[in-house]
């Protein structure tokens, strides 16, 4: 089997394995343990200047190769163009994007530096798989370094219609860069259609033919086991006691403006305002670890959420009931799985999301005898795949309140009828199958 080289902005910590690892690391675990593999990217550390020689750590058949980023490159490539220009644009939020030529130059320079440091480590038959919006130009830079291996690219976030994407200065260059990849993967058919149209509009018809949808999944069986085991733990018993028989609503998201958190909190506020019968009978737990905390927009969002939580709790709390419990700490996955299993409703309302794995985790965590209901944004990539969810427009707090009310009142037979096909879809569309499908395309 050919060696697999994964390139991603962040490389997981070699010590962070199994139940504690999240996201991409979990999704790729199968691929990197069954064959020789290398994981290449940023170490997560900054230094005076970007390193030219990667640090190598070997663990069985897997090699971690990481580079520290120079302070100025971190600001321009990561905070600047990746998070400040591309992230909002790809999430349809041009109004939140800024553009700075210096940052864009930094983005290109870091991609070139990655390619230069990676090229000498490559072997002839390697399959190279680059991940996400930080690395649009990496393929083209690797070709410039003389790399002839098969190159794949997967975009984890949405791709908007060309009318939106072309609002980003240098969008044409970014699309031309993508044409260097042999396989270009997106989460949904809509995203794939948007990217094909954008490539065609820039005269890249041939590259448009290499774009396909590969919806990412989770290891559902493992998550179900985590949830089952969590229920037996002391910690969960204490948590259940603290709810005093009240129904639980759960939300789990990074603190990010794409996740629709203010609108969601207002939706919950509307539930308590319009359906007074839920007061004192429901508790909403929102777990939202802070991310990108050094970016001004994220700091403003945090203040907005702090204020909303304070107001909602101030308006409705009773001496023995806090309507909205809000945590900004990360929670271990087993604990999250336990919370999800106990929750009568999972509330997942991003304004836009590539896929949204939390929605799938909520489905996998449910008790097959007594599953909860999923309230899901119609703009999450997961929406077309999870037909049993109560779909809402995440910008409409009233719609969120109505769906929550419906979820709380839903009889068992309807919950079962909605959940069973979703559980099947989540199990079949596993992380492992996602990986295999992409690699099958990449390796021809
Ligand atoms: P994210 O935007 O990070 O991922 P998501 O798909 O929901 O969004 O994945 C988040 C992961 O982090 C989940 O596994 C979740 O359980 C975990 N997580 C979230 N909050 C946590 C907390 N408080 N404590 C511990 N773990 C927590 C990007 C794209 C998505 C796409 C994924 C994968 O934005 O659209 O689905 O990549 O491709």
CSV table of C-alpha atoms and ligand atoms in Angstrom, one decimal:
chain,number,residue,atom,x,y,z
A,1,UNK,CA,0.0,0.0,0.0
A,2,UNK,CA,1.3,3.5,-0.8
A,3,UNK,CA,2.4,5.8,1.9
A,4,UNK,CA,-0.2,8.4,2.8
A,5,UNK,CA,1.0,11.9,3.5
A,6,UNK,CA,-1.6,14.1,5.3
A,7,UNK,CA,-1.0,17.8,5.2
A,8,UNK,CA,-3.1,20.0,7.5
A,9,UNK,CA,-2.7,23.4,9.2
A,10,UNK,CA,-2.6,21.6,12.6
A,11,UNK,CA,-0.9,18.3,13.4
A,12,UNK,CA,-2.4,16.5,16.4
A,13,UNK,CA,-0.2,16.1,19.4
A,14,UNK,CA,1.3,12.5,19.2
A,15,UNK,CA,0.2,12.1,22.9
A,16,UNK,CA,-3.4,13.1,22.2
A,17,UNK,CA,-4.9,9.8,21.2
A,18,UNK,CA,-8.1,7.7,21.5
A,19,UNK,CA,-11.0,9.1,23.5
A,20,UNK,CA,-9.5,12.6,24.0
A,21,UNK,CA,-8.7,13.4,20.4
A,22,UNK,CA,-11.4,15.1,18.3
A,23,UNK,CA,-12.3,16.0,14.7
A,24,UNK,CA,-9.9,15.3,11.9
A,25,UNK,CA,-7.6,13.2,14.1
A,26,UNK,CA,-10.4,10.8,14.9
A,27,UNK,CA,-11.6,10.7,11.3
A,28,UNK,CA,-8.1,9.9,9.9
A,29,UNK,CA,-7.1,7.5,12.7
A,30,UNK,CA,-8.0,4.4,10.7
A,31,UNK,CA,-6.1,5.6,7.6
A,32,UNK,CA,-2.9,6.4,9.5
A,33,UNK,CA,-2.8,3.3,11.6
A,34,UNK,CA,-3.3,0.8,8.8
A,35,UNK,CA,-0.4,1.9,6.5
A,36,UNK,CA,2.8,3.9,6.5
A,37,UNK,CA,1.8,7.5,6.9
A,38,UNK,CA,3.1,11.0,7.6
A,39,UNK,CA,1.3,13.9,9.1
A,40,UNK,CA,2.8,17.2,8.1
A,41,UNK,CA,1.9,20.8,9.2
A,42,UNK,CA,2.2,23.5,11.8
A,43,UNK,CA,3.3,22.4,15.3
A,44,UNK,CA,0.9,24.9,16.9
A,45,UNK,CA,3.9,26.8,18.3
A,46,UNK,CA,5.3,30.2,17.1
A,47,UNK,CA,9.0,31.2,16.9
A,48,UNK,CA,10.9,34.3,15.7
A,49,UNK,CA,10.9,32.9,12.1
A,50,UNK,CA,9.1,30.0,10.4
A,51,UNK,CA,11.2,26.9,10.6
A,52,UNK,CA,12.7,25.4,7.4
A,53,UNK,CA,13.4,21.9,8.7
A,54,UNK,CA,10.5,20.0,10.2
A,55,UNK,CA,10.8,18.3,13.6
A,56,UNK,CA,10.1,14.6,13.2
A,57,UNK,CA,8.5,12.3,15.7
A,58,UNK,CA,8.0,8.6,14.8
A,59,UNK,CA,5.2,6.6,16.3
A,60,UNK,CA,4.9,3.1,14.8
A,61,UNK,CA,4.1,3.5,11.1
A,62,UNK,CA,3.2,7.1,11.5
A,63,UNK,CA,5.6,10.0,11.4
A,64,UNK,CA,4.7,13.5,12.6
A,65,UNK,CA,6.5,16.3,10.8
A,66,UNK,CA,5.9,19.7,12.1
A,67,UNK,CA,7.1,23.3,11.6
A,68,UNK,CA,6.9,26.2,14.0
A,69,UNK,CA,5.5,29.3,12.5
A,70,UNK,CA,7.2,32.7,12.7
A,71,UNK,CA,5.3,35.3,14.6
A,72,UNK,CA,4.7,37.5,11.5
A,73,UNK,CA,3.6,34.4,9.5
A,74,UNK,CA,1.2,33.3,12.2
A,75,UNK,CA,-0.4,36.8,12.1
A,76,UNK,CA,-0.5,37.1,8.3
A,77,UNK,CA,-1.2,33.5,7.2
A,78,UNK,CA,-3.3,32.1,10.2
A,79,UNK,CA,-5.0,35.0,12.0
A,80,UNK,CA,-5.1,37.3,9.0
A,81,UNK,CA,-5.9,35.7,5.7
A,82,UNK,CA,-7.1,32.2,6.8
A,83,UNK,CA,-9.3,33.3,9.7
A,84,UNK,CA,-10.0,36.9,8.8
A,85,UNK,CA,-10.6,36.6,5.0
A,86,UNK,CA,-11.2,33.0,4.0
A,87,UNK,CA,-13.2,31.7,6.9
A,88,UNK,CA,-15.9,34.4,6.8
A,89,UNK,CA,-16.1,34.3,3.0
A,90,UNK,CA,-16.4,30.6,2.8
A,91,UNK,CA,-19.2,30.8,5.4
A,92,UNK,CA,-21.1,33.3,3.2
A,93,UNK,CA,-20.1,36.2,5.5
A,94,UNK,CA,-18.3,38.7,3.2
A,95,UNK,CA,-19.4,41.5,5.5
A,96,UNK,CA,-17.2,40.1,8.3
A,97,UNK,CA,-14.2,39.5,6.0
A,98,UNK,CA,-11.3,41.9,5.6
A,99,UNK,CA,-8.6,41.8,3.0
A,100,UNK,CA,-5.0,42.9,3.4
A,101,UNK,CA,-2.4,42.3,0.7
A,102,UNK,CA,0.4,41.7,3.2
A,103,UNK,CA,-1.7,39.0,4.9
A,104,UNK,CA,-2.4,37.4,1.6
A,105,UNK,CA,1.3,37.4,0.8
A,106,UNK,CA,2.0,35.8,4.1
A,107,UNK,CA,-0.6,33.1,3.3
A,108,UNK,CA,1.1,32.3,0.1
A,109,UNK,CA,4.6,32.4,1.6
A,110,UNK,CA,3.6,29.9,4.3
A,111,UNK,CA,2.1,27.5,1.7
A,112,UNK,CA,5.3,27.8,-0.3
A,113,UNK,CA,7.4,27.2,2.9
A,114,UNK,CA,5.3,24.1,3.7
A,115,UNK,CA,5.8,22.8,0.2
A,116,UNK,CA,9.6,23.5,0.3
A,117,UNK,CA,10.0,21.7,3.7
A,118,UNK,CA,7.7,18.8,2.6
A,119,UNK,CA,9.2,18.1,-0.8
A,120,UNK,CA,12.5,16.5,0.3
A,121,UNK,CA,10.5,14.1,2.6
A,122,UNK,CA,8.3,12.8,-0.2
A,123,UNK,CA,8.8,9.3,-1.7
A,124,UNK,CA,7.8,8.4,-5.3
A,125,UNK,CA,4.6,6.5,-4.7
A,126,UNK,CA,3.2,8.7,-1.9
A,127,UNK,CA,-0.4,9.8,-2.0
A,128,UNK,CA,-0.6,13.4,-0.6
A,129,UNK,CA,-3.8,14.6,1.0
A,130,UNK,CA,-4.1,18.3,1.9
A,131,UNK,CA,-6.8,19.5,4.3
A,132,UNK,CA,-8.8,22.6,4.5
A,133,UNK,CA,-8.9,26.3,3.6
A,134,UNK,CA,-5.4,27.1,4.9
A,135,UNK,CA,-3.9,25.1,2.0
A,136,UNK,CA,-5.6,26.1,-1.2
A,137,UNK,CA,-2.1,27.0,-2.8
A,138,UNK,CA,-0.2,24.0,-1.4
A,139,UNK,CA,-0.8,21.7,-4.3
A,140,UNK,CA,0.5,24.3,-6.8
A,141,UNK,CA,3.5,25.1,-4.6
A,142,UNK,CA,4.3,21.3,-4.4
A,143,UNK,CA,4.1,21.1,-8.2
A,144,UNK,CA,6.6,24.0,-8.3
A,145,UNK,CA,8.9,22.0,-6.1
A,146,UNK,CA,8.8,19.2,-8.8
A,147,UNK,CA,6.3,17.0,-7.0
A,148,UNK,CA,4.6,14.6,-9.4
A,149,UNK,CA,2.7,12.5,-6.9
A,150,UNK,CA,-1.1,12.3,-6.8
A,151,UNK,CA,-2.4,15.3,-4.8
A,152,UNK,CA,-5.8,15.5,-3.1
A,153,UNK,CA,-7.5,18.4,-1.4
A,154,UNK,CA,-10.5,18.3,1.0
A,155,UNK,CA,-12.4,21.4,2.1
A,156,UNK,CA,-14.0,20.9,5.5
A,157,UNK,CA,-16.0,24.1,5.4
A,158,UNK,CA,-18.7,25.2,2.9
A,159,UNK,CA,-18.0,26.6,-0.5
A,160,UNK,CA,-20.3,29.5,-1.4
A,161,UNK,CA,-21.7,30.5,-4.8
A,162,UNK,CA,-19.2,32.2,-7.0
A,163,UNK,CA,-21.0,35.6,-6.6
A,164,UNK,CA,-20.0,35.4,-2.9
A,165,UNK,CA,-16.5,33.9,-3.3
A,166,UNK,CA,-15.5,36.3,-6.1
A,167,UNK,CA,-16.0,39.1,-3.6
A,168,UNK,CA,-12.8,38.0,-2.0
A,169,UNK,CA,-9.8,39.8,-3.7
A,170,UNK,CA,-7.6,37.3,-5.5
A,171,UNK,CA,-10.4,34.7,-5.6
A,172,UNK,CA,-9.3,33.9,-9.2
A,173,UNK,CA,-5.8,33.1,-8.1
A,174,UNK,CA,-7.1,30.9,-5.3
A,175,UNK,CA,-9.2,28.9,-7.8
A,176,UNK,CA,-6.4,28.6,-10.2
A,177,UNK,CA,-4.3,27.1,-7.3
A,178,UNK,CA,-6.9,24.5,-6.7
A,179,UNK,CA,-6.6,23.2,-10.2
A,180,UNK,CA,-3.2,21.7,-9.3
A,181,UNK,CA,-5.0,19.0,-7.2
A,182,UNK,CA,-6.0,15.7,-8.8
A,183,UNK,CA,-9.0,15.2,-6.5
A,184,UNK,CA,-10.9,18.0,-4.9
A,185,UNK,CA,-13.4,17.0,-2.2
A,186,UNK,CA,-16.2,18.9,-0.5
A,187,UNK,CA,-18.8,18.0,2.1
A,188,UNK,CA,-22.0,18.2,0.1
A,189,UNK,CA,-23.4,18.1,-3.5
A,190,UNK,CA,-24.3,21.8,-3.1
A,191,UNK,CA,-20.7,22.8,-2.1
A,192,UNK,CA,-19.4,20.7,-5.0
A,193,UNK,CA,-21.7,22.4,-7.5
A,194,UNK,CA,-20.7,25.8,-6.2
A,195,UNK,CA,-17.0,25.1,-6.6
A,196,UNK,CA,-17.5,23.6,-10.1
A,197,UNK,CA,-19.3,26.7,-11.2
A,198,UNK,CA,-16.7,29.0,-9.7
A,199,UNK,CA,-13.9,27.0,-11.4
A,200,UNK,CA,-15.7,27.1,-14.7
A,201,UNK,CA,-16.3,30.8,-14.4
A,202,UNK,CA,-12.5,31.3,-14.0
A,203,UNK,CA,-11.8,29.1,-17.1
A,204,UNK,CA,-10.9,26.0,-15.1
A,205,UNK,CA,-13.4,23.7,-16.7
A,206,UNK,CA,-11.1,20.7,-16.6
A,207,UNK,CA,-10.4,21.1,-12.8
A,208,UNK,CA,-14.2,21.4,-12.3
A,209,UNK,CA,-14.4,17.8,-13.5
A,210,UNK,CA,-12.2,16.7,-10.6
A,211,UNK,CA,-14.6,18.1,-7.9
A,212,UNK,CA,-16.8,15.6,-5.9
A,213,UNK,CA,-18.7,15.4,-2.6
A,214,UNK,CA,-17.3,13.2,0.2
A,215,UNK,CA,-19.5,13.8,3.3
A,216,UNK,CA,-17.4,13.3,6.4
A,217,UNK,CA,-18.6,11.1,9.2
A,218,UNK,CA,-17.8,9.9,12.7
A,219,UNK,CA,-17.0,6.6,14.2
A,220,UNK,CA,-20.6,6.1,15.4
A,221,UNK,CA,-20.1,2.7,17.1
A,222,UNK,CA,-17.2,4.1,19.2
A,223,UNK,CA,-19.3,7.2,20.1
A,224,UNK,CA,-22.3,5.1,21.1
A,225,UNK,CA,-20.1,3.0,23.4
A,226,UNK,CA,-18.7,6.2,25.0
A,227,UNK,CA,-22.2,7.4,25.6
A,228,UNK,CA,-23.4,4.1,27.0
A,229,UNK,CA,-20.4,3.9,29.4
A,230,UNK,CA,-20.7,7.6,30.4
A,231,UNK,CA,-24.2,7.0,31.8
A,232,UNK,CA,-22.9,4.6,34.4
A,233,UNK,CA,-20.3,7.1,35.8
A,234,UNK,CA,-20.6,9.0,39.1
A,235,UNK,CA,-20.1,12.3,37.3
A,236,UNK,CA,-23.3,11.6,35.2
A,237,UNK,CA,-25.3,10.5,38.2
A,238,UNK,CA,-24.4,13.8,39.9
A,239,UNK,CA,-25.3,15.8,36.7
A,240,UNK,CA,-28.7,14.0,36.4
A,241,UNK,CA,-29.4,14.7,40.1
A,242,UNK,CA,-28.7,18.4,39.5
A,243,UNK,CA,-31.4,18.4,36.8
A,244,UNK,CA,-34.0,17.3,39.3
A,245,UNK,CA,-36.0,15.5,36.6
A,246,UNK,CA,-36.1,18.4,34.2
A,247,UNK,CA,-35.7,17.7,30.4
A,248,UNK,CA,-32.2,18.5,29.1
A,249,UNK,CA,-31.5,20.4,25.9
A,250,UNK,CA,-27.8,20.2,24.8
A,251,UNK,CA,-25.7,22.4,22.5
A,252,UNK,CA,-22.0,21.7,21.8
A,253,UNK,CA,-20.0,24.1,19.6
A,254,UNK,CA,-16.7,25.9,19.4
A,255,UNK,CA,-17.3,29.6,20.1
A,256,UNK,CA,-17.6,30.8,16.5
A,257,UNK,CA,-19.9,33.2,14.7
A,258,UNK,CA,-20.7,30.5,12.1
A,259,UNK,CA,-22.4,28.5,14.8
A,260,UNK,CA,-25.4,30.8,15.2
A,261,UNK,CA,-25.2,31.0,19.0
A,262,UNK,CA,-26.8,34.4,19.7
A,263,UNK,CA,-29.8,33.5,17.5
A,264,UNK,CA,-30.0,30.1,19.3
A,265,UNK,CA,-30.0,31.7,22.7
A,266,UNK,CA,-32.7,34.1,21.6
A,267,UNK,CA,-34.6,31.0,20.3
A,268,UNK,CA,-34.4,29.5,23.7
A,269,UNK,CA,-35.5,32.8,25.2
A,270,UNK,CA,-38.5,32.7,22.9
A,271,UNK,CA,-39.4,29.1,24.0
A,272,UNK,CA,-39.6,30.3,27.6
A,273,UNK,CA,-41.5,33.5,26.6
A,274,UNK,CA,-44.0,31.9,24.3
A,275,UNK,CA,-44.5,28.5,25.9
A,276,UNK,CA,-44.6,29.2,29.6
A,277,UNK,CA,-45.3,25.5,30.3
A,278,UNK,CA,-41.6,24.8,29.7
A,279,UNK,CA,-40.4,27.2,32.5
A,280,UNK,CA,-38.9,25.3,35.3
A,281,UNK,CA,-39.3,22.0,33.3
A,282,UNK,CA,-36.4,22.3,30.9
A,283,UNK,CA,-32.6,23.0,31.3
A,284,UNK,CA,-30.4,24.0,28.4
A,285,UNK,CA,-26.7,23.2,28.7
A,286,UNK,CA,-24.5,24.9,26.1
A,287,UNK,CA,-20.8,23.8,26.1
A,288,UNK,CA,-18.8,26.2,24.0
A,289,UNK,CA,-15.0,26.2,24.4
A,290,UNK,CA,-13.4,29.5,23.4
A,291,UNK,CA,-11.6,29.3,20.0
A,292,UNK,CA,-9.6,32.0,18.2
A,293,UNK,CA,-9.8,34.0,21.4
A,294,UNK,CA,-7.2,36.5,20.2
A,295,UNK,CA,-9.4,37.7,17.3
A,296,UNK,CA,-11.6,40.8,17.9
A,297,UNK,CA,-14.7,39.4,16.3
A,298,UNK,CA,-14.6,36.4,18.6
A,299,UNK,CA,-14.1,38.5,21.7
A,300,UNK,CA,-17.1,40.6,20.7
A,301,UNK,CA,-19.2,37.4,20.2
A,302,UNK,CA,-18.1,36.2,23.6
A,303,UNK,CA,-19.3,39.5,25.2
A,304,UNK,CA,-22.6,39.2,23.3
A,305,UNK,CA,-23.2,35.7,24.6
A,306,UNK,CA,-22.2,36.5,28.2
A,307,UNK,CA,-24.8,39.3,28.1
A,308,UNK,CA,-27.6,37.1,26.6
A,309,UNK,CA,-27.0,34.3,29.1
A,310,UNK,CA,-27.1,36.8,31.9
A,311,UNK,CA,-30.3,38.3,30.6
A,312,UNK,CA,-32.1,35.0,29.9
A,313,UNK,CA,-31.2,33.6,33.3
A,314,UNK,CA,-32.0,36.9,35.0
A,315,UNK,CA,-35.5,37.0,33.4
A,316,UNK,CA,-36.6,33.4,34.0
A,317,UNK,CA,-34.5,31.8,36.8
A,318,UNK,CA,-36.1,30.6,39.9
A,319,UNK,CA,-34.2,30.1,43.2
A,320,UNK,CA,-33.9,26.4,42.4
A,321,UNK,CA,-33.7,26.6,38.5
A,322,UNK,CA,-31.2,28.0,36.1
A,323,UNK,CA,-32.7,27.9,32.6
A,324,UNK,CA,-29.4,28.1,30.7
A,325,UNK,CA,-26.1,26.6,31.9
A,326,UNK,CA,-23.3,27.9,29.8
A,327,UNK,CA,-19.7,26.6,29.9
A,328,UNK,CA,-16.8,28.0,27.9
A,329,UNK,CA,-14.4,25.2,28.8
A,330,UNK,CA,-13.7,22.1,26.7
A,331,UNK,CA,-15.3,19.0,28.1
A,332,UNK,CA,-13.8,15.5,27.6
A,333,UNK,CA,-15.5,13.5,24.8
A,334,UNK,CA,-16.8,10.8,27.1
A,335,UNK,CA,-18.6,13.4,29.3
A,336,UNK,CA,-20.0,15.1,26.2
A,337,UNK,CA,-21.3,11.8,24.9
A,338,UNK,CA,-23.0,11.3,28.3
A,339,UNK,CA,-24.6,14.7,28.2
A,340,UNK,CA,-25.8,14.1,24.6
A,341,UNK,CA,-27.3,10.7,25.5
A,342,UNK,CA,-29.3,12.2,28.4
A,343,UNK,CA,-30.6,15.2,26.4
A,344,UNK,CA,-34.1,15.1,25.1
A,345,UNK,CA,-33.2,17.5,22.4
A,346,UNK,CA,-29.9,18.2,20.5
A,347,UNK,CA,-29.8,21.9,19.4
A,348,UNK,CA,-27.4,22.3,16.4
A,349,UNK,CA,-28.1,25.6,14.6
A,350,UNK,CA,-25.1,26.9,12.7
A,351,UNK,CA,-25.7,29.7,10.2
A,352,UNK,CA,-23.5,27.7,7.8
A,353,UNK,CA,-21.4,24.6,8.5
A,354,UNK,CA,-19.4,22.3,6.2
A,355,UNK,CA,-20.8,19.2,7.8
A,356,UNK,CA,-21.2,19.6,11.6
A,357,UNK,CA,-20.1,16.4,13.4
A,358,UNK,CA,-21.9,17.3,16.6
A,359,UNK,CA,-25.3,16.6,14.9
A,360,UNK,CA,-24.0,13.1,14.0
A,361,UNK,CA,-22.6,12.6,17.5
A,362,UNK,CA,-25.9,13.5,19.0
A,363,UNK,CA,-27.6,10.9,16.8
A,364,UNK,CA,-25.0,8.2,17.7
A,365,UNK,CA,-25.3,9.0,21.4
A,366,UNK,CA,-29.0,8.2,21.7
A,367,UNK,CA,-30.6,5.3,23.6
A,368,UNK,CA,-32.2,3.2,20.8
A,369,UNK,CA,-35.2,2.5,23.1
A,370,UNK,CA,-35.8,6.2,23.9
A,371,UNK,CA,-34.0,8.5,21.5
A,372,UNK,CA,-34.1,12.3,21.8
A,373,UNK,CA,-35.0,14.7,18.9
A,374,UNK,CA,-32.5,16.6,16.8
A,375,UNK,CA,-33.2,20.3,16.0
A,376,UNK,CA,-30.9,21.1,13.1
A,377,UNK,CA,-30.1,24.1,10.9
A,378,UNK,CA,-31.1,23.6,7.3
A,379,UNK,CA,-27.7,25.3,6.5
A,380,UNK,CA,-25.5,22.6,8.1
A,381,UNK,CA,-23.9,20.3,5.6
A,382,UNK,CA,-25.4,17.5,7.7
A,383,UNK,CA,-29.0,18.6,7.0
A,384,UNK,CA,-29.4,16.8,3.6
A,385,UNK,CA,-28.1,13.6,5.2
A,386,UNK,CA,-30.2,13.7,8.4
A,387,UNK,CA,-33.8,13.7,7.2
A,388,UNK,CA,-35.3,12.8,10.6
A,389,UNK,CA,-34.2,16.1,12.2
A,390,UNK,CA,-36.5,19.0,12.8
A,391,UNK,CA,-35.0,21.5,10.3
A,392,UNK,CA,-35.0,25.2,11.2
A,393,UNK,CA,-33.8,28.4,9.7
A,394,UNK,CA,-31.1,29.3,12.3
A,395,UNK,CA,-31.7,33.1,11.8
A,396,UNK,CA,-35.3,32.8,13.0
A,397,UNK,CA,-35.5,32.5,16.8
A,398,UNK,CA,-39.2,31.8,16.6
A,399,UNK,CA,-38.6,28.8,14.4
A,400,UNK,CA,-36.1,27.5,16.8
A,401,UNK,CA,-38.5,27.9,19.7
A,402,UNK,CA,-41.3,26.1,17.8
A,403,UNK,CA,-39.0,23.2,16.9
A,404,UNK,CA,-37.8,23.0,20.5
A,405,UNK,CA,-41.4,22.9,21.7
A,406,UNK,CA,-42.1,20.2,19.2
A,407,UNK,CA,-39.1,18.2,20.3
A,408,UNK,CA,-40.1,18.4,24.0
A,409,UNK,CA,-43.6,17.1,23.2
A,410,UNK,CA,-42.7,14.5,20.6
A,411,UNK,CA,-44.2,11.1,21.4
A,412,UNK,CA,-41.8,8.1,21.5
A,413,UNK,CA,-43.1,6.5,18.3
A,414,UNK,CA,-42.3,9.6,16.3
A,415,UNK,CA,-38.9,10.0,17.9
A,416,UNK,CA,-38.1,6.4,17.0
A,417,UNK,CA,-39.4,6.8,13.4
A,418,UNK,CA,-37.2,9.9,13.0
A,419,UNK,CA,-34.1,8.6,14.8
A,420,UNK,CA,-33.8,5.1,13.3
A,421,UNK,CA,-33.0,6.1,9.7
A,422,UNK,CA,-30.7,8.8,10.9
A,423,UNK,CA,-28.8,6.3,13.1
A,424,UNK,CA,-28.4,4.1,10.0
A,425,UNK,CA,-27.1,7.0,7.9
A,426,UNK,CA,-24.6,8.0,10.6
A,427,UNK,CA,-23.3,4.5,11.1
A,428,UNK,CA,-22.9,3.9,7.3
A,429,UNK,CA,-21.4,7.3,6.5
A,430,UNK,CA,-18.6,6.6,9.0
A,431,UNK,CA,-15.3,8.4,9.2
A,432,UNK,CA,-13.6,5.3,7.9
A,433,UNK,CA,-15.8,5.1,4.8
A,434,UNK,CA,-15.3,8.8,4.2
A,435,UNK,CA,-11.5,8.3,4.2
A,436,UNK,CA,-11.7,5.2,2.1
A,437,UNK,CA,-13.9,6.8,-0.5
A,438,UNK,CA,-11.5,9.8,-0.8
A,439,UNK,CA,-8.4,7.7,-0.9
A,440,UNK,CA,-10.0,5.4,-3.5
A,441,UNK,CA,-10.5,8.5,-5.7
A,442,UNK,CA,-7.0,9.8,-5.0
A,443,UNK,CA,-5.2,6.5,-5.7
A,444,UNK,CA,-7.3,5.8,-8.7
B,1,LIG,P1,-15.8,22.4,13.4
B,1,LIG,O1,-16.2,23.8,13.0
B,1,LIG,O2,-14.9,22.4,14.6
B,1,LIG,O3,-15.2,21.5,12.3
B,1,LIG,P2,-17.8,20.2,14.0
B,1,LIG,O4,-18.0,19.4,12.8
B,1,LIG,O5,-19.0,20.3,14.8
B,1,LIG,O6,-17.2,21.7,13.8
B,1,LIG,O7,-16.7,19.4,14.9
B,1,LIG,C1,-16.3,19.8,16.2
B,1,LIG,C2,-15.8,18.6,17.0
B,1,LIG,O8,-15.3,19.1,18.2
B,1,LIG,C3,-16.8,17.6,17.3
B,1,LIG,O9,-16.3,16.3,17.3
B,1,LIG,C4,-17.2,18.0,18.7
B,1,LIG,O10,-17.6,16.9,19.6
B,1,LIG,C5,-15.9,18.6,19.3
B,1,LIG,N1,-16.3,19.6,20.3
B,1,LIG,C6,-17.0,20.6,20.1
B,1,LIG,N2,-17.2,21.3,21.3
B,1,LIG,C7,-16.5,20.6,22.2
B,1,LIG,C8,-16.3,20.8,23.6
B,1,LIG,N3,-16.8,21.7,24.3
B,1,LIG,N4,-15.5,19.9,24.2
B,1,LIG,C9,-14.9,18.9,23.5
B,1,LIG,N5,-15.1,18.7,22.2
B,1,LIG,C10,-15.9,19.5,21.6
B,1,LIG,C11,-14.9,21.8,10.9
B,1,LIG,C12,-16.0,22.3,10.0
B,1,LIG,C13,-17.2,21.4,10.1
B,1,LIG,C14,-16.9,19.9,9.7
B,1,LIG,C15,-15.6,19.5,10.5
B,1,LIG,C16,-15.1,18.1,10.0
B,1,LIG,O11,-16.4,23.6,10.4
B,1,LIG,O12,-18.3,21.8,9.3
B,1,LIG,O13,-17.9,19.1,10.1
B,1,LIG,O14,-14.6,20.4,10.3
B,1,LIG,O15,-14.9,18.2,8.6
